[in-house]
Amino acid sequence: MIILIGLLLGIVFKWVESNKRIKNVNRIFRFSTKLVLFVINPIIFIGVFWTINIDNPKLALLPILGAFCIILGGIFAIIFSKFLKLDNKKKGSMFVSGSFTNLGSFGTIFCFSFLGETSLVYVALFRLFEDFIYYTIGYPVARSYAKTQHAKEKFLHIILRLAKDPFIIVAILGITVGGTLSFSSIERPEFYSILIGIFVPMATLLLMIPIGYHIKMEAIRKYIKESFSISFIKFILVPVCIISLAYLVGMGELENGLVLKVILILSVMPPAFVSVIPTQIYELDIDLANSSIILNSGLLIIILPIINFIINIT
């Protein structure tokens, strides 16, 4: 419901702006996004890691599984692109649609809704290498399909850019502070649970509004075949591979199956909204990426009840 409200508000913003009743909409969106990334998310990270108790070394595999989930989606997308005989611009957009995954706004809110606050720490661990994979693998591969050649960026430069990225710095700082507090004698205040209960849906809402604003529904019909190919990758191939691997390494034994349930939810998330960014930067097929996002996000109406059913019977 929160996601739908956010998208509808974005559409309303677009209508209001088109009627010249409001100005500087993008400035408002930039502020709301920074509010989430610099204030709300770090507070959430501090809270969930404050109560963390990682006493099982198998949990160290969670970030690796998260990275593999992203990489595997991209590999499948490239394979499907060859079967569909797409041109380079479409191949690049297929790759980012298959690779970039909505682990943040969607994954976080669904795990919180289905499994409670306890699940959020495992969400954060699963996402630990997310930005690193996007910048070091996702963007360079997308660039390789670009219409014009871009200068190759050295790996050291990529690492330095990541180290200077304020969004990553703030996220890591929040995790570090929360983790440090978990080893201290300071107990987390009782009101923090209420705060997280407010901030998680608030963050999702604020991130959804700009997405609704940029939605282009008319483009979907042109890319039905490509979008449903991404559906098969995101909702069947990747989850089957990731869940099977997680089960084989013993994740099902952790926290009475809670960790495996988190992995299940996160492995079936649709393309990330940020997948549009590399398509814009490298002049790929933006409409394909947009169509894939919209259609596959819409399919969650079917996917989520199935996931909820699986979670409740296991």
PDB file of C-alpha atoms in Angstrom:
ATOM      1  CA  MET A   1       0.000   0.000   0.000  1.00  0.00           C
ATOM      2  CA  ILE A   2       2.826   2.418   0.887  1.00  0.00           C
ATOM      3  CA  ILE A   3       4.537   1.760  -2.439  1.00  0.00           C
ATOM      4  CA  LEU A   4       1.299   2.339  -4.353  1.00  0.00           C
ATOM      5  CA  ILE A   5       0.628   5.576  -2.467  1.00  0.00           C
ATOM      6  CA  GLY A   6       4.160   6.791  -3.220  1.00  0.00           C
ATOM      7  CA  LEU A   7       3.825   6.045  -6.924  1.00  0.00           C
ATOM      8  CA  LEU A   8       0.411   7.735  -7.085  1.00  0.00           C
ATOM      9  CA  LEU A   9       1.767  10.807  -5.310  1.00  0.00           C
ATOM     10  CA  GLY A  10       4.558  10.968  -7.894  1.00  0.00           C
ATOM     11  CA  ILE A  11       1.991  10.872 -10.698  1.00  0.00           C
ATOM     12  CA  VAL A  12       0.046  13.642  -8.941  1.00  0.00           C
ATOM     13  CA  PHE A  13       3.229  15.729  -8.677  1.00  0.00           C
ATOM     14  CA  LYS A  14       3.750  15.315 -12.415  1.00  0.00           C
ATOM     15  CA  TRP A  15       0.174  16.411 -13.162  1.00  0.00           C
ATOM     16  CA  VAL A  16       0.442  19.409 -10.844  1.00  0.00           C
ATOM     17  CA  GLU A  17       3.737  20.473 -12.409  1.00  0.00           C
ATOM     18  CA  SER A  18       2.341  20.098 -15.942  1.00  0.00           C
ATOM     19  CA  ASN A  19      -0.421  22.488 -14.957  1.00  0.00           C
ATOM     20  CA  LYS A  20       2.237  24.915 -13.682  1.00  0.00           C
ATOM     21  CA  ARG A  21       0.884  24.844 -10.153  1.00  0.00           C
ATOM     22  CA  ILE A  22       4.228  23.924  -8.636  1.00  0.00           C
ATOM     23  CA  LYS A  23       7.858  24.552  -9.539  1.00  0.00           C
ATOM     24  CA  ASN A  24      11.225  23.020  -8.691  1.00  0.00           C
ATOM     25  CA  VAL A  25       9.808  19.506  -8.312  1.00  0.00           C
ATOM     26  CA  ASN A  26      13.199  17.892  -8.934  1.00  0.00           C
ATOM     27  CA  ARG A  27      14.705  20.016  -6.163  1.00  0.00           C
ATOM     28  CA  ILE A  28      12.036  18.671  -3.790  1.00  0.00           C
ATOM     29  CA  PHE A  29      12.825  15.099  -4.898  1.00  0.00           C
ATOM     30  CA  ARG A  30      16.572  15.597  -4.432  1.00  0.00           C
ATOM     31  CA  PHE A  31      15.937  16.860  -0.903  1.00  0.00           C
ATOM     32  CA  SER A  32      13.651  13.927  -0.023  1.00  0.00           C
ATOM     33  CA  THR A  33      16.143  11.397  -1.412  1.00  0.00           C
ATOM     34  CA  LYS A  34      19.010  12.961   0.553  1.00  0.00           C
ATOM     35  CA  LEU A  35      16.824  12.974   3.662  1.00  0.00           C
ATOM     36  CA  VAL A  36      16.365   9.202   3.301  1.00  0.00           C
ATOM     37  CA  LEU A  37      19.996   8.395   2.464  1.00  0.00           C
ATOM     38  CA  PHE A  38      21.700  10.779   4.902  1.00  0.00           C
ATOM     39  CA  VAL A  39      19.298  10.776   7.855  1.00  0.00           C
ATOM     40  CA  ILE A  40      16.586   8.090   7.893  1.00  0.00           C
ATOM     41  CA  ASN A  41      18.599   5.090   6.616  1.00  0.00           C
ATOM     42  CA  PRO A  42      21.567   5.642   8.981  1.00  0.00           C
ATOM     43  CA  ILE A  43      19.176   5.875  11.945  1.00  0.00           C
ATOM     44  CA  ILE A  44      17.581   2.581  10.859  1.00  0.00           C
ATOM     45  CA  PHE A  45      21.015   0.935  10.416  1.00  0.00           C
ATOM     46  CA  ILE A  46      22.123   2.060  13.888  1.00  0.00           C
ATOM     47  CA  GLY A  47      18.949   0.651  15.417  1.00  0.00           C
ATOM     48  CA  VAL A  48      18.982  -2.765  13.744  1.00  0.00           C
ATOM     49  CA  PHE A  49      22.719  -3.334  14.257  1.00  0.00           C
ATOM     50  CA  TRP A  50      22.501  -2.133  17.863  1.00  0.00           C
ATOM     51  CA  THR A  51      20.721  -5.367  18.782  1.00  0.00           C
ATOM     52  CA  ILE A  52      22.639  -7.640  16.391  1.00  0.00           C
ATOM     53  CA  ASN A  53      24.081 -10.876  17.698  1.00  0.00           C
ATOM     54  CA  ILE A  54      26.174 -12.497  14.986  1.00  0.00           C
ATOM     55  CA  ASP A  55      27.315 -15.655  16.703  1.00  0.00           C
ATOM     56  CA  ASN A  56      27.269 -17.876  13.630  1.00  0.00           C
ATOM     57  CA  PRO A  57      30.094 -17.609  11.055  1.00  0.00           C
ATOM     58  CA  LYS A  58      27.668 -18.712   8.311  1.00  0.00           C
ATOM     59  CA  LEU A  59      26.135 -15.227   8.413  1.00  0.00           C
ATOM     60  CA  ALA A  60      29.343 -13.974   6.798  1.00  0.00           C
ATOM     61  CA  LEU A  61      28.072 -15.685   3.627  1.00  0.00           C
ATOM     62  CA  LEU A  62      25.060 -13.361   3.416  1.00  0.00           C
ATOM     63  CA  PRO A  63      26.905 -10.473   1.684  1.00  0.00           C
ATOM     64  CA  ILE A  64      28.425 -12.986  -0.757  1.00  0.00           C
ATOM     65  CA  LEU A  65      24.987 -14.401  -1.585  1.00  0.00           C
ATOM     66  CA  GLY A  66      23.723 -10.848  -2.083  1.00  0.00           C
ATOM     67  CA  ALA A  67      26.551 -10.077  -4.502  1.00  0.00           C
ATOM     68  CA  PHE A  68      25.979 -13.354  -6.349  1.00  0.00           C
ATOM     69  CA  CYS A  69      22.266 -12.532  -6.650  1.00  0.00           C
ATOM     70  CA  ILE A  70      23.113  -9.277  -8.466  1.00  0.00           C
ATOM     71  CA  ILE A  71      25.801 -10.765 -10.701  1.00  0.00           C
ATOM     72  CA  LEU A  72      23.730 -13.829 -11.624  1.00  0.00           C
ATOM     73  CA  GLY A  73      20.809 -11.670 -12.745  1.00  0.00           C
ATOM     74  CA  GLY A  74      23.107  -9.760 -15.080  1.00  0.00           C
ATOM     75  CA  ILE A  75      24.578 -12.943 -16.564  1.00  0.00           C
ATOM     76  CA  PHE A  76      21.132 -14.393 -17.284  1.00  0.00           C
ATOM     77  CA  ALA A  77      20.045 -11.083 -18.855  1.00  0.00           C
ATOM     78  CA  ILE A  78      23.006 -11.125 -21.257  1.00  0.00           C
ATOM     79  CA  ILE A  79      22.206 -14.724 -22.246  1.00  0.00           C
ATOM     80  CA  PHE A  80      18.550 -13.844 -22.886  1.00  0.00           C
ATOM     81  CA  SER A  81      19.599 -10.778 -24.906  1.00  0.00           C
ATOM     82  CA  LYS A  82      21.534 -12.992 -27.304  1.00  0.00           C
ATOM     83  CA  PHE A  83      18.555 -15.303 -27.789  1.00  0.00           C
ATOM     84  CA  LEU A  84      16.323 -12.292 -28.437  1.00  0.00           C
ATOM     85  CA  LYS A  85      18.919 -10.924 -30.905  1.00  0.00           C
ATOM     86  CA  LEU A  86      18.860  -7.439 -29.421  1.00  0.00           C
ATOM     87  CA  ASP A  87      21.128  -4.590 -30.454  1.00  0.00           C
ATOM     88  CA  ASN A  88      23.804  -3.279 -28.087  1.00  0.00           C
ATOM     89  CA  LYS A  89      21.679  -0.495 -26.607  1.00  0.00           C
ATOM     90  CA  LYS A  90      18.955  -2.970 -25.673  1.00  0.00           C
ATOM     91  CA  LYS A  91      21.506  -5.531 -24.436  1.00  0.00           C
ATOM     92  CA  GLY A  92      22.960  -2.931 -22.077  1.00  0.00           C
ATOM     93  CA  SER A  93      19.516  -2.069 -20.724  1.00  0.00           C
ATOM     94  CA  MET A  94      18.655  -5.761 -20.356  1.00  0.00           C
ATOM     95  CA  PHE A  95      21.858  -6.271 -18.386  1.00  0.00           C
ATOM     96  CA  VAL A  96      21.178  -3.501 -15.862  1.00  0.00           C
ATOM     97  CA  SER A  97      17.530  -4.600 -15.561  1.00  0.00           C
ATOM     98  CA  GLY A  98      18.616  -8.139 -14.787  1.00  0.00           C
ATOM     99  CA  SER A  99      21.458  -7.132 -12.501  1.00  0.00           C
ATOM    100  CA  PHE A 100      20.350  -4.084 -10.525  1.00  0.00           C
ATOM    101  CA  THR A 101      17.820  -5.317  -7.960  1.00  0.00           C
ATOM    102  CA  ASN A 102      15.398  -3.464  -5.705  1.00  0.00           C
ATOM    103  CA  LEU A 103      16.832  -4.687  -2.419  1.00  0.00           C
ATOM    104  CA  GLY A 104      16.448  -1.280  -0.772  1.00  0.00           C
ATOM    105  CA  SER A 105      12.994   0.269  -0.837  1.00  0.00           C
ATOM    106  CA  PHE A 106      11.086  -2.900  -1.841  1.00  0.00           C
ATOM    107  CA  GLY A 107      13.223  -5.546  -0.156  1.00  0.00           C
ATOM    108  CA  THR A 108      13.420  -3.663   3.132  1.00  0.00           C
ATOM    109  CA  ILE A 109       9.721  -2.838   3.430  1.00  0.00           C
ATOM    110  CA  PHE A 110       8.599  -6.362   2.469  1.00  0.00           C
ATOM    111  CA  CYS A 111      10.958  -8.061   4.929  1.00  0.00           C
ATOM    112  CA  PHE A 112       9.860  -5.612   7.618  1.00  0.00           C
ATOM    113  CA  SER A 113       6.176  -6.221   6.841  1.00  0.00           C
ATOM    114  CA  PHE A 114       6.371 -10.021   6.572  1.00  0.00           C
ATOM    115  CA  LEU A 115       9.092 -10.848   9.085  1.00  0.00           C
ATOM    116  CA  GLY A 116       9.400  -7.892  11.463  1.00  0.00           C
ATOM    117  CA  GLU A 117      12.234  -5.652  12.598  1.00  0.00           C
ATOM    118  CA  THR A 118      14.540  -8.578  13.420  1.00  0.00           C
ATOM    119  CA  SER A 119      14.879  -9.327   9.711  1.00  0.00           C
ATOM    120  CA  LEU A 120      16.328  -5.911   8.863  1.00  0.00           C
ATOM    121  CA  VAL A 121      19.814  -6.733  10.083  1.00  0.00           C
ATOM    122  CA  TYR A 122      19.953  -9.665   7.649  1.00  0.00           C
ATOM    123  CA  VAL A 123      18.657  -7.408   4.888  1.00  0.00           C
ATOM    124  CA  ALA A 124      21.527  -4.996   5.594  1.00  0.00           C
ATOM    125  CA  LEU A 125      24.067  -7.855   5.534  1.00  0.00           C
ATOM    126  CA  PHE A 126      22.663  -9.227   2.263  1.00  0.00           C
ATOM    127  CA  ARG A 127      22.991  -5.740   0.724  1.00  0.00           C
ATOM    128  CA  LEU A 128      26.469  -5.047   2.092  1.00  0.00           C
ATOM    129  CA  PHE A 129      28.284  -5.360  -1.271  1.00  0.00           C
ATOM    130  CA  GLU A 130      25.396  -4.007  -3.358  1.00  0.00           C
ATOM    131  CA  ASP A 131      26.829  -0.588  -4.253  1.00  0.00           C
ATOM    132  CA  PHE A 132      30.318  -2.015  -4.649  1.00  0.00           C
ATOM    133  CA  ILE A 133      29.033  -4.508  -7.266  1.00  0.00           C
ATOM    134  CA  TYR A 134      27.028  -1.838  -9.080  1.00  0.00           C
ATOM    135  CA  TYR A 135      29.994   0.515  -9.408  1.00  0.00           C
ATOM    136  CA  THR A 136      32.741  -2.030 -10.087  1.00  0.00           C
ATOM    137  CA  ILE A 137      30.832  -4.462 -12.317  1.00  0.00           C
ATOM    138  CA  GLY A 138      27.407  -3.042 -13.228  1.00  0.00           C
ATOM    139  CA  TYR A 139      28.464   0.329 -14.590  1.00  0.00           C
ATOM    140  CA  PRO A 140      31.551  -0.903 -16.492  1.00  0.00           C
ATOM    141  CA  VAL A 141      29.554  -3.705 -18.184  1.00  0.00           C
ATOM    142  CA  ALA A 142      26.738  -1.277 -19.068  1.00  0.00           C
ATOM    143  CA  ARG A 143      29.343   1.091 -20.506  1.00  0.00           C
ATOM    144  CA  SER A 144      30.706  -1.686 -22.735  1.00  0.00           C
ATOM    145  CA  TYR A 145      27.361  -1.666 -24.598  1.00  0.00           C
ATOM    146  CA  ALA A 146      27.375   2.117 -25.020  1.00  0.00           C
ATOM    147  CA  LYS A 147      26.866   3.696 -28.429  1.00  0.00           C
ATOM    148  CA  THR A 148      29.994   5.785 -28.005  1.00  0.00           C
ATOM    149  CA  GLN A 149      33.234   4.585 -26.474  1.00  0.00           C
ATOM    150  CA  HIS A 150      33.998   5.882 -23.016  1.00  0.00           C
ATOM    151  CA  ALA A 151      37.438   5.959 -21.517  1.00  0.00           C
ATOM    152  CA  LYS A 152      38.111   2.948 -19.330  1.00  0.00           C
ATOM    153  CA  GLU A 153      38.268   3.724 -15.649  1.00  0.00           C
ATOM    154  CA  LYS A 154      41.054   2.057 -13.699  1.00  0.00           C
ATOM    155  CA  PHE A 155      40.008  -0.223 -10.864  1.00  0.00           C
ATOM    156  CA  LEU A 156      41.898   1.933  -8.328  1.00  0.00           C
ATOM    157  CA  HIS A 157      39.953   4.997  -9.460  1.00  0.00           C
ATOM    158  CA  ILE A 158      36.685   3.107  -8.979  1.00  0.00           C
ATOM    159  CA  ILE A 159      37.692   2.129  -5.437  1.00  0.00           C
ATOM    160  CA  LEU A 160      38.679   5.724  -4.640  1.00  0.00           C
ATOM    161  CA  ARG A 161      35.371   6.995  -6.002  1.00  0.00           C
ATOM    162  CA  LEU A 162      33.495   4.469  -3.867  1.00  0.00           C
ATOM    163  CA  ALA A 163      35.511   5.509  -0.814  1.00  0.00           C
ATOM    164  CA  LYS A 164      34.491   9.141  -1.386  1.00  0.00           C
ATOM    165  CA  ASP A 165      30.824   8.431  -2.085  1.00  0.00           C
ATOM    166  CA  PRO A 166      28.933  10.194   0.761  1.00  0.00           C
ATOM    167  CA  PHE A 167      25.950   7.822   0.525  1.00  0.00           C
ATOM    168  CA  ILE A 168      28.184   4.795   1.061  1.00  0.00           C
ATOM    169  CA  ILE A 169      30.166   6.527   3.813  1.00  0.00           C
ATOM    170  CA  VAL A 170      27.033   7.425   5.770  1.00  0.00           C
ATOM    171  CA  ALA A 171      25.574   3.904   5.386  1.00  0.00           C
ATOM    172  CA  ILE A 172      28.800   2.271   6.590  1.00  0.00           C
ATOM    173  CA  LEU A 173      29.011   4.782   9.454  1.00  0.00           C
ATOM    174  CA  GLY A 174      25.480   3.867  10.572  1.00  0.00           C
ATOM    175  CA  ILE A 175      26.295   0.145  10.474  1.00  0.00           C
ATOM    176  CA  THR A 176      29.569   0.728  12.343  1.00  0.00           C
ATOM    177  CA  VAL A 177      27.963   2.826  15.081  1.00  0.00           C
ATOM    178  CA  GLY A 178      25.161   0.297  15.538  1.00  0.00           C
ATOM    179  CA  GLY A 179      27.591  -2.621  15.581  1.00  0.00           C
ATOM    180  CA  THR A 180      29.804  -0.852  18.130  1.00  0.00           C
ATOM    181  CA  LEU A 181      26.831  -0.141  20.394  1.00  0.00           C
ATOM    182  CA  SER A 182      25.862  -3.833  20.239  1.00  0.00           C
ATOM    183  CA  PHE A 183      29.170  -4.720  21.907  1.00  0.00           C
ATOM    184  CA  SER A 184      28.742  -2.050  24.579  1.00  0.00           C
ATOM    185  CA  SER A 185      26.758  -2.201  27.793  1.00  0.00           C
ATOM    186  CA  ILE A 186      24.359   0.471  26.512  1.00  0.00           C
ATOM    187  CA  GLU A 187      20.893  -0.924  25.896  1.00  0.00           C
ATOM    188  CA  ARG A 188      18.837   0.310  22.981  1.00  0.00           C
ATOM    189  CA  PRO A 189      15.995   2.588  24.150  1.00  0.00           C
ATOM    190  CA  GLU A 190      12.502   1.101  23.883  1.00  0.00           C
ATOM    191  CA  PHE A 191      11.300   3.974  21.682  1.00  0.00           C
ATOM    192  CA  TYR A 192      13.747   2.918  18.955  1.00  0.00           C
ATOM    193  CA  SER A 193      11.422   0.114  17.825  1.00  0.00           C
ATOM    194  CA  ILE A 194       8.654   2.672  17.321  1.00  0.00           C
ATOM    195  CA  LEU A 195      11.091   4.928  15.459  1.00  0.00           C
ATOM    196  CA  ILE A 196      12.089   2.132  13.073  1.00  0.00           C
ATOM    197  CA  GLY A 197       8.434   1.241  12.593  1.00  0.00           C
ATOM    198  CA  ILE A 198       7.865   4.807  11.373  1.00  0.00           C
ATOM    199  CA  PHE A 199      11.100   5.344   9.441  1.00  0.00           C
ATOM    200  CA  VAL A 200      11.060   2.170   7.310  1.00  0.00           C
ATOM    201  CA  PRO A 201       7.714   2.924   5.594  1.00  0.00           C
ATOM    202  CA  MET A 202       8.577   6.649   5.489  1.00  0.00           C
ATOM    203  CA  ALA A 203      11.816   5.942   3.605  1.00  0.00           C
ATOM    204  CA  THR A 204       9.959   3.745   1.121  1.00  0.00           C
ATOM    205  CA  LEU A 205       7.291   6.404   0.565  1.00  0.00           C
ATOM    206  CA  LEU A 206       9.820   9.200  -0.018  1.00  0.00           C
ATOM    207  CA  LEU A 207      11.788   7.088  -2.513  1.00  0.00           C
ATOM    208  CA  MET A 208       8.666   5.998  -4.409  1.00  0.00           C
ATOM    209  CA  ILE A 209       7.348   9.502  -5.126  1.00  0.00           C
ATOM    210  CA  PRO A 210      10.127  10.435  -7.618  1.00  0.00           C
ATOM    211  CA  ILE A 211       9.683   7.042  -9.293  1.00  0.00           C
ATOM    212  CA  GLY A 212       5.978   7.665  -9.825  1.00  0.00           C
ATOM    213  CA  TYR A 213       6.822  11.060 -11.257  1.00  0.00           C
ATOM    214  CA  HIS A 214       9.110   9.565 -13.933  1.00  0.00           C
ATOM    215  CA  ILE A 215       6.869   6.615 -14.928  1.00  0.00           C
ATOM    216  CA  LYS A 216       6.145   6.350 -18.677  1.00  0.00           C
ATOM    217  CA  MET A 217       3.307   3.856 -19.005  1.00  0.00           C
ATOM    218  CA  GLU A 218       3.003   4.215 -22.789  1.00  0.00           C
ATOM    219  CA  ALA A 219       6.453   2.693 -23.371  1.00  0.00           C
ATOM    220  CA  ILE A 220       5.623  -0.707 -21.834  1.00  0.00           C
ATOM    221  CA  ARG A 221       3.808  -2.097 -24.891  1.00  0.00           C
ATOM    222  CA  LYS A 222       6.956  -1.801 -27.021  1.00  0.00           C
ATOM    223  CA  TYR A 223       9.010  -3.967 -24.670  1.00  0.00           C
ATOM    224  CA  ILE A 224       6.676  -6.738 -23.504  1.00  0.00           C
ATOM    225  CA  LYS A 225       8.994  -9.532 -24.690  1.00  0.00           C
ATOM    226  CA  GLU A 226      12.078  -8.037 -23.036  1.00  0.00           C
ATOM    227  CA  SER A 227      10.228  -7.170 -19.821  1.00  0.00           C
ATOM    228  CA  PHE A 228       8.787 -10.668 -19.398  1.00  0.00           C
ATOM    229  CA  SER A 229      12.242 -12.123 -20.040  1.00  0.00           C
ATOM    230  CA  ILE A 230      13.441 -10.099 -17.050  1.00  0.00           C
ATOM    231  CA  SER A 231      10.430 -11.431 -15.100  1.00  0.00           C
ATOM    232  CA  PHE A 232      11.542 -15.013 -15.746  1.00  0.00           C
ATOM    233  CA  ILE A 233      15.067 -14.124 -14.622  1.00  0.00           C
ATOM    234  CA  LYS A 234      14.070 -12.167 -11.512  1.00  0.00           C
ATOM    235  CA  PHE A 235      11.199 -14.280 -10.267  1.00  0.00           C
ATOM    236  CA  ILE A 236      12.284 -17.805 -11.228  1.00  0.00           C
ATOM    237  CA  LEU A 237      15.903 -18.337 -12.309  1.00  0.00           C
ATOM    238  CA  VAL A 238      17.714 -16.156  -9.766  1.00  0.00           C
ATOM    239  CA  PRO A 239      15.580 -17.176  -6.748  1.00  0.00           C
ATOM    240  CA  VAL A 240      15.920 -20.879  -7.549  1.00  0.00           C
ATOM    241  CA  CYS A 241      19.713 -20.552  -7.784  1.00  0.00           C
ATOM    242  CA  ILE A 242      20.143 -18.335  -4.708  1.00  0.00           C
ATOM    243  CA  ILE A 243      17.750 -20.256  -2.440  1.00  0.00           C
ATOM    244  CA  SER A 244      19.276 -23.592  -3.483  1.00  0.00           C
ATOM    245  CA  LEU A 245      22.771 -22.293  -2.761  1.00  0.00           C
ATOM    246  CA  ALA A 246      21.701 -20.763   0.566  1.00  0.00           C
ATOM    247  CA  TYR A 247      20.073 -24.036   1.610  1.00  0.00           C
ATOM    248  CA  LEU A 248      23.156 -26.046   0.628  1.00  0.00           C
ATOM    249  CA  VAL A 249      25.425 -23.889   2.823  1.00  0.00           C
ATOM    250  CA  GLY A 250      23.097 -24.303   5.817  1.00  0.00           C
ATOM    251  CA  MET A 251      21.240 -20.982   5.873  1.00  0.00           C
ATOM    252  CA  GLY A 252      17.975 -22.795   6.594  1.00  0.00           C
ATOM    253  CA  GLU A 253      19.276 -23.688  10.057  1.00  0.00           C
ATOM    254  CA  LEU A 254      19.827 -20.071  11.138  1.00  0.00           C
ATOM    255  CA  GLU A 255      17.323 -18.249  13.392  1.00  0.00           C
ATOM    256  CA  ASN A 256      14.675 -20.945  12.888  1.00  0.00           C
ATOM    257  CA  GLY A 257      14.609 -20.326   9.152  1.00  0.00           C
ATOM    258  CA  LEU A 258      14.299 -16.509   9.390  1.00  0.00           C
ATOM    259  CA  VAL A 259      17.516 -15.871   7.452  1.00  0.00           C
ATOM    260  CA  LEU A 260      16.435 -18.150   4.602  1.00  0.00           C
ATOM    261  CA  LYS A 261      13.069 -16.367   4.461  1.00  0.00           C
ATOM    262  CA  VAL A 262      14.870 -13.018   4.154  1.00  0.00           C
ATOM    263  CA  ILE A 263      16.961 -14.414   1.311  1.00  0.00           C
ATOM    264  CA  LEU A 264      13.805 -15.703  -0.391  1.00  0.00           C
ATOM    265  CA  ILE A 265      12.138 -12.283  -0.303  1.00  0.00           C
ATOM    266  CA  LEU A 266      15.245 -10.393  -1.443  1.00  0.00           C
ATOM    267  CA  SER A 267      16.001 -12.824  -4.269  1.00  0.00           C
ATOM    268  CA  VAL A 268      12.622 -12.199  -5.948  1.00  0.00           C
ATOM    269  CA  MET A 269      12.782  -8.418  -6.033  1.00  0.00           C
ATOM    270  CA  PRO A 270      12.205  -6.648  -9.395  1.00  0.00           C
ATOM    271  CA  PRO A 271      14.723  -4.399 -11.190  1.00  0.00           C
ATOM    272  CA  ALA A 272      15.960  -1.472  -9.123  1.00  0.00           C
ATOM    273  CA  PHE A 273      14.768   1.999 -10.038  1.00  0.00           C
ATOM    274  CA  VAL A 274      18.420   3.128 -10.112  1.00  0.00           C
ATOM    275  CA  SER A 275      18.974   0.814 -13.097  1.00  0.00           C
ATOM    276  CA  VAL A 276      17.757   3.718 -15.226  1.00  0.00           C
ATOM    277  CA  ILE A 277      20.815   5.793 -14.251  1.00  0.00           C
ATOM    278  CA  PRO A 278      23.470   3.857 -16.256  1.00  0.00           C
ATOM    279  CA  THR A 279      21.104   3.681 -19.248  1.00  0.00           C
ATOM    280  CA  GLN A 280      20.935   7.483 -19.207  1.00  0.00           C
ATOM    281  CA  ILE A 281      24.662   7.966 -18.689  1.00  0.00           C
ATOM    282  CA  TYR A 282      25.724   5.587 -21.472  1.00  0.00           C
ATOM    283  CA  GLU A 283      22.878   6.350 -23.912  1.00  0.00           C
ATOM    284  CA  LEU A 284      21.323   2.886 -23.760  1.00  0.00           C
ATOM    285  CA  ASP A 285      17.628   2.086 -24.235  1.00  0.00           C
ATOM    286  CA  ILE A 286      16.023   4.023 -21.382  1.00  0.00           C
ATOM    287  CA  ASP A 287      12.466   3.049 -22.333  1.00  0.00           C
ATOM    288  CA  LEU A 288      13.343  -0.654 -22.121  1.00  0.00           C
ATOM    289  CA  ALA A 289      14.737  -0.196 -18.618  1.00  0.00           C
ATOM    290  CA  ASN A 290      11.709   1.868 -17.557  1.00  0.00           C
ATOM    291  CA  SER A 291       9.271  -0.666 -19.003  1.00  0.00           C
ATOM    292  CA  SER A 292      10.991  -3.544 -17.255  1.00  0.00           C
ATOM    293  CA  ILE A 293      10.865  -1.710 -13.936  1.00  0.00           C
ATOM    294  CA  ILE A 294       7.174  -0.825 -14.216  1.00  0.00           C
ATOM    295  CA  LEU A 295       5.936  -4.208 -15.452  1.00  0.00           C
ATOM    296  CA  ASN A 296       7.974  -6.284 -13.008  1.00  0.00           C
ATOM    297  CA  SER A 297       7.190  -4.037 -10.057  1.00  0.00           C
ATOM    298  CA  GLY A 298       3.524  -4.450 -10.967  1.00  0.00           C
ATOM    299  CA  LEU A 299       3.883  -8.224 -11.018  1.00  0.00           C
ATOM    300  CA  LEU A 300       4.656  -8.096  -7.290  1.00  0.00           C
ATOM    301  CA  ILE A 301       0.885  -8.069  -6.833  1.00  0.00           C
ATOM    302  CA  ILE A 302       1.026 -11.726  -7.912  1.00  0.00           C
ATOM    303  CA  ILE A 303       4.447 -12.641  -6.532  1.00  0.00           C
ATOM    304  CA  LEU A 304       4.083 -11.328  -2.971  1.00  0.00           C
ATOM    305  CA  PRO A 305       1.028 -13.426  -1.992  1.00  0.00           C
ATOM    306  CA  ILE A 306       2.908 -16.510  -3.210  1.00  0.00           C
ATOM    307  CA  ILE A 307       5.967 -15.552  -1.154  1.00  0.00           C
ATOM    308  CA  ASN A 308       3.816 -14.832   1.875  1.00  0.00           C
ATOM    309  CA  PHE A 309       2.185 -18.263   1.525  1.00  0.00           C
ATOM    310  CA  ILE A 310       5.594 -19.991   1.310  1.00  0.00           C
ATOM    311  CA  ILE A 311       6.859 -18.080   4.354  1.00  0.00           C
ATOM    312  CA  ASN A 312       3.828 -19.031   6.453  1.00  0.00           C
ATOM    313  CA  ILE A 313       3.969 -22.761   5.679  1.00  0.00           C
ATOM    314  CA  THR A 314       7.711 -23.142   6.344  1.00  0.00           C
TER     315      THR A 314
END
